[in-house]
Coordinates of C-alpha atoms and ligand atoms in Angstrom, one line a residue:
X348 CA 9.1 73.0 -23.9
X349 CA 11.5 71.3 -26.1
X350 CA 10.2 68.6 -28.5
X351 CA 11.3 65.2 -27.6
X352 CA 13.6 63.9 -30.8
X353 CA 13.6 60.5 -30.2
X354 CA 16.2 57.8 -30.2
X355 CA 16.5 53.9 -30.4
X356 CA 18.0 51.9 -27.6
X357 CA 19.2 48.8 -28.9
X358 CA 19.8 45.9 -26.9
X359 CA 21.9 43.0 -28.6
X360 CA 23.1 39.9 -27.1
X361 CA 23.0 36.2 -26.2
X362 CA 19.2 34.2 -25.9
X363 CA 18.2 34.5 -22.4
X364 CA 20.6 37.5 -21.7
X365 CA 17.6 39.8 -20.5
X366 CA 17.5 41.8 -22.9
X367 CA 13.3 41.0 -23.5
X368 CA 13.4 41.5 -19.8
X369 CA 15.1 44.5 -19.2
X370 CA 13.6 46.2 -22.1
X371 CA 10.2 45.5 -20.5
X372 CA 10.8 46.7 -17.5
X373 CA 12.2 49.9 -18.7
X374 CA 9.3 50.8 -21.3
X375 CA 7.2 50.5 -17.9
X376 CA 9.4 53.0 -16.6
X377 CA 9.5 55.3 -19.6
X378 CA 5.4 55.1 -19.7
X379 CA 5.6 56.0 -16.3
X380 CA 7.2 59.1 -17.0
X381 CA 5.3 60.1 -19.4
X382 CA 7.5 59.2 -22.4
X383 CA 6.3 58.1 -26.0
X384 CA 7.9 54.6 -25.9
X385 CA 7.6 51.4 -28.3
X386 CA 8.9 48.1 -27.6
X387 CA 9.9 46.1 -30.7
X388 CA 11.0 42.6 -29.5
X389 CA 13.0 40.1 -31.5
X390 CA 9.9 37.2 -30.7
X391 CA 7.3 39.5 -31.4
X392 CA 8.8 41.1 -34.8
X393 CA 9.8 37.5 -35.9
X394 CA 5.8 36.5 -35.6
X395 CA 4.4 39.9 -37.6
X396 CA 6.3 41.7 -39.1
X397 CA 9.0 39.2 -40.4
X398 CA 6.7 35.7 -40.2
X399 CA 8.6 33.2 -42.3
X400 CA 12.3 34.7 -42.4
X401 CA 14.7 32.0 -40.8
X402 CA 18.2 32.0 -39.0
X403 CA 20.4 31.8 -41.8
X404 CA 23.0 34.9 -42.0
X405 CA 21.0 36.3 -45.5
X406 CA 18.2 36.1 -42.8
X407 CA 19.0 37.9 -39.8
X408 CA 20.5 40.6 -42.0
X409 CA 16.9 41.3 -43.1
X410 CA 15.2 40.9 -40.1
X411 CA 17.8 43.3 -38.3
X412 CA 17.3 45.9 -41.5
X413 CA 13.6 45.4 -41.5
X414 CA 13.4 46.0 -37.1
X415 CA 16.2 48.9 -38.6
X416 CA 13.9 50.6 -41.0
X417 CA 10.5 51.1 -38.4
X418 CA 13.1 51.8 -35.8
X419 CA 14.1 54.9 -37.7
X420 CA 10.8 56.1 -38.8
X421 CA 9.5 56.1 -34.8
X422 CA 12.7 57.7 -33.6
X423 CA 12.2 60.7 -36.3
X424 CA 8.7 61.2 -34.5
X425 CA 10.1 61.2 -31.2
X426 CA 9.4 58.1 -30.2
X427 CA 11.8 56.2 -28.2
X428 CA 12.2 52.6 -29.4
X429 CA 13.6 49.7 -28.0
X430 CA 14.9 46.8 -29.6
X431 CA 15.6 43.2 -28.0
X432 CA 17.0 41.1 -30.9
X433 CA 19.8 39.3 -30.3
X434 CA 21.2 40.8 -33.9
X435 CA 24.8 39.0 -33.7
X436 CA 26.2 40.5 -36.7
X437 CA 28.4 43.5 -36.1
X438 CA 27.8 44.9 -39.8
X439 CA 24.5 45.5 -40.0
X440 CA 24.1 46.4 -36.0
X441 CA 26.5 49.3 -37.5
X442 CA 24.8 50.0 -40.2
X443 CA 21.0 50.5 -38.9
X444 CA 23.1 52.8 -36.2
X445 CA 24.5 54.6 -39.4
X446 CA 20.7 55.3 -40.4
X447 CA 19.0 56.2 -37.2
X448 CA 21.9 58.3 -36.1
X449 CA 20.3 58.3 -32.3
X450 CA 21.3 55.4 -31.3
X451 CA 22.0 53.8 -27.9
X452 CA 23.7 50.2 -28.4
X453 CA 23.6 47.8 -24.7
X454 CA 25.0 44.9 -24.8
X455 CA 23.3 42.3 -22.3
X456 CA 25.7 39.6 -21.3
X457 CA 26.1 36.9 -19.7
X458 CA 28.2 33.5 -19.7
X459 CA 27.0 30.3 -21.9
X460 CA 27.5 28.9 -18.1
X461 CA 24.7 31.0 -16.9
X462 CA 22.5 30.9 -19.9
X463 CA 22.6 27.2 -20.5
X464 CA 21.5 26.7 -16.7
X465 CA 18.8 29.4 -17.0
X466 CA 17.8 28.2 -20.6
X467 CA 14.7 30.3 -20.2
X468 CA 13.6 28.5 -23.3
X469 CA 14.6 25.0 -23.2
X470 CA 16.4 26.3 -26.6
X471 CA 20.1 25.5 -25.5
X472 CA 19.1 22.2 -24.7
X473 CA 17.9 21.5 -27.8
X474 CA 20.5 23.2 -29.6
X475 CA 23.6 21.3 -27.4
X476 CA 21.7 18.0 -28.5
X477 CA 21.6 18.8 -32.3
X478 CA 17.6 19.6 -32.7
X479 CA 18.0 22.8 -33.9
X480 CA 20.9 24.5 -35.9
X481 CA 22.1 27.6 -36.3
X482 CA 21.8 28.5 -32.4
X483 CA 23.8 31.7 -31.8
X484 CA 26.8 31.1 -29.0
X485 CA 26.2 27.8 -29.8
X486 CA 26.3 27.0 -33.3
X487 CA 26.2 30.4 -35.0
X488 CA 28.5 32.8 -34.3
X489 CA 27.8 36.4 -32.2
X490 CA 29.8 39.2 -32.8
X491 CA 29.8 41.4 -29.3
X492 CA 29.9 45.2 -29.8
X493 CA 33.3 46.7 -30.1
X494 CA 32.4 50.1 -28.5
X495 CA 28.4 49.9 -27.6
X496 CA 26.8 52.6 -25.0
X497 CA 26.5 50.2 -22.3
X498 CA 27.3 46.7 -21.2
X499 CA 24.7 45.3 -18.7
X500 CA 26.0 41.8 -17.1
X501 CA 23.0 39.8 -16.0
X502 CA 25.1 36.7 -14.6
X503 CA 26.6 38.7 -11.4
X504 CA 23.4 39.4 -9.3
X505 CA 22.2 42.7 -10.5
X506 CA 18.7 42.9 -10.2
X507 CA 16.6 43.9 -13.2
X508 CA 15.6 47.3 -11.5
X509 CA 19.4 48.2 -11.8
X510 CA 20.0 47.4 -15.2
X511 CA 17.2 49.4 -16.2
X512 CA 18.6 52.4 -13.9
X513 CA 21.9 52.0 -16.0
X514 CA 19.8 52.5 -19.5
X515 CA 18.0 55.3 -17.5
X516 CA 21.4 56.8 -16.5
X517 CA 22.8 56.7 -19.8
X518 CA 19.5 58.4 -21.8
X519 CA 19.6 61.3 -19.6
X520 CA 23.6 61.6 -19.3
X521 CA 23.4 61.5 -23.2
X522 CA 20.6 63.8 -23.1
X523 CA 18.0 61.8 -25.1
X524 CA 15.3 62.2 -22.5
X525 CA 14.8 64.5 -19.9
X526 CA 16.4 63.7 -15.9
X527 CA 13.7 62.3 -13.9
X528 CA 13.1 65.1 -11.9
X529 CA 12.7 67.6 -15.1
X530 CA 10.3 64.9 -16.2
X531 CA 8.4 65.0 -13.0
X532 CA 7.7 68.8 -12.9
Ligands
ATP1092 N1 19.7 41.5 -14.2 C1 18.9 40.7 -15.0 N2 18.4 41.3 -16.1 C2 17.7 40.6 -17.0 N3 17.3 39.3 -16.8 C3 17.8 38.7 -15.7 C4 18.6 39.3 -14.8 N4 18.9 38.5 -13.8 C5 18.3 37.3 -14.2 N5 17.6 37.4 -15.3 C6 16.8 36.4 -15.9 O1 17.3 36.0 -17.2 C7 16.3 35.6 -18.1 C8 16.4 36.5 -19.4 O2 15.5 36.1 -20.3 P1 15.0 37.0 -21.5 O3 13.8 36.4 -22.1 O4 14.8 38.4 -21.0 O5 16.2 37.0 -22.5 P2 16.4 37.5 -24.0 O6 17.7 38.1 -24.0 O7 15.2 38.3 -24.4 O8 16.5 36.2 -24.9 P3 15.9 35.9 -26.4 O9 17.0 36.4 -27.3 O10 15.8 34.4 -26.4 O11 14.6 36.5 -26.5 C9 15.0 35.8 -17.4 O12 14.6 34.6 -16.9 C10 15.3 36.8 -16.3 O13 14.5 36.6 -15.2
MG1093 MG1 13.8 38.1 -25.8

């Protein structure tokens, strides 16, 4: 049996692309096989383990290096980690990919169209009327990927279950976890 080594799938993009959603769905589907999987999403990091850090730039570097730093610890024990941040700053997306070395980059993506009517949140709302600042696509820049693993567009139809059979795809083309039916036996 060959011990799992771990890697972190990284899933950067747009509020409301799907990344929380997708990355749900597919640590059900990890779990499922059997897979040592933790999720670490953007909301849920931003209430623990970064309570208090804000939206500047200074501030989503650290919150990115911080989510960066426990990202590579897991993925040394084997874990497979997912991240859904929205992380829109190409440097530092490069250079927690630098550190963990395993490292699976999906862009989620869809167009300020789709997210604005979707507005999961009520956030672009707010953010088109002024009430909040620094709102990335909006008033903050994002800086898309220039060569990431995978780009999942949410805005053409694709059903969840399919994006998360793209990620699957990828993982075992790329060898970071075993093919389904390998997993099964
Ligand atoms: N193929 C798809 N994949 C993912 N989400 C989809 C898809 N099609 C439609 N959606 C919808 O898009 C929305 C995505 O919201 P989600 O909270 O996952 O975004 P997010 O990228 O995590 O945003 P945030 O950065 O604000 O946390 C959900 O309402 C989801 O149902
Ligand atoms: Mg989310």
């Amino acid at each position: 049996v060959t011990r799992l080594r771990g890697v972190t799938v990284w899933f950067t993009g747009l509020s409301g692309a799907g990344k929380s959603t997708i990355s749900a769905a597919l640590e059900d589907r990890l779990r499922e096989r059997g897979l040592p999987v933790e999720l670490l999403d953007g909301d849920v990091v931003r209430e623990k383990l970064n309570k208090g850090l804000g939206f500047s730039k200074e501030d989503r570097d650290v919150n990115i290096r911080r989510i960066g730093f426990v990202a590579d610890l897991l993925t040394r024990h084997g874990v497979i980690v997912l991240v859904a941040a929205i992380s829109p700053y190409r440097s530092v997306r490069d250079e927690v990919r630098a550190t963990i070395g395993r490292f699976v980059e999906v862009h989620v993506r869809a167009s300020l169209d789709t997210l604005m009517e979707r507005d999961v949140k009520g956030l672009y709302r707010k953010a088109l009327a002024g009430e909040i600042s620094n709102f990335t696509g909006i008033s903050d820049p994002y800086e898309e990927p220039l060569a990431p693993e995978l780009i999942i567009d949410t805005d053409r139809g694709q059903s969840v279950e399919l994006s998360v059979a793209r990620v699957l795809d990828v993982l075992e083309d790329t060898g970071h976890i075993p093919a389904a039916a390998e997993a099964v036996a």
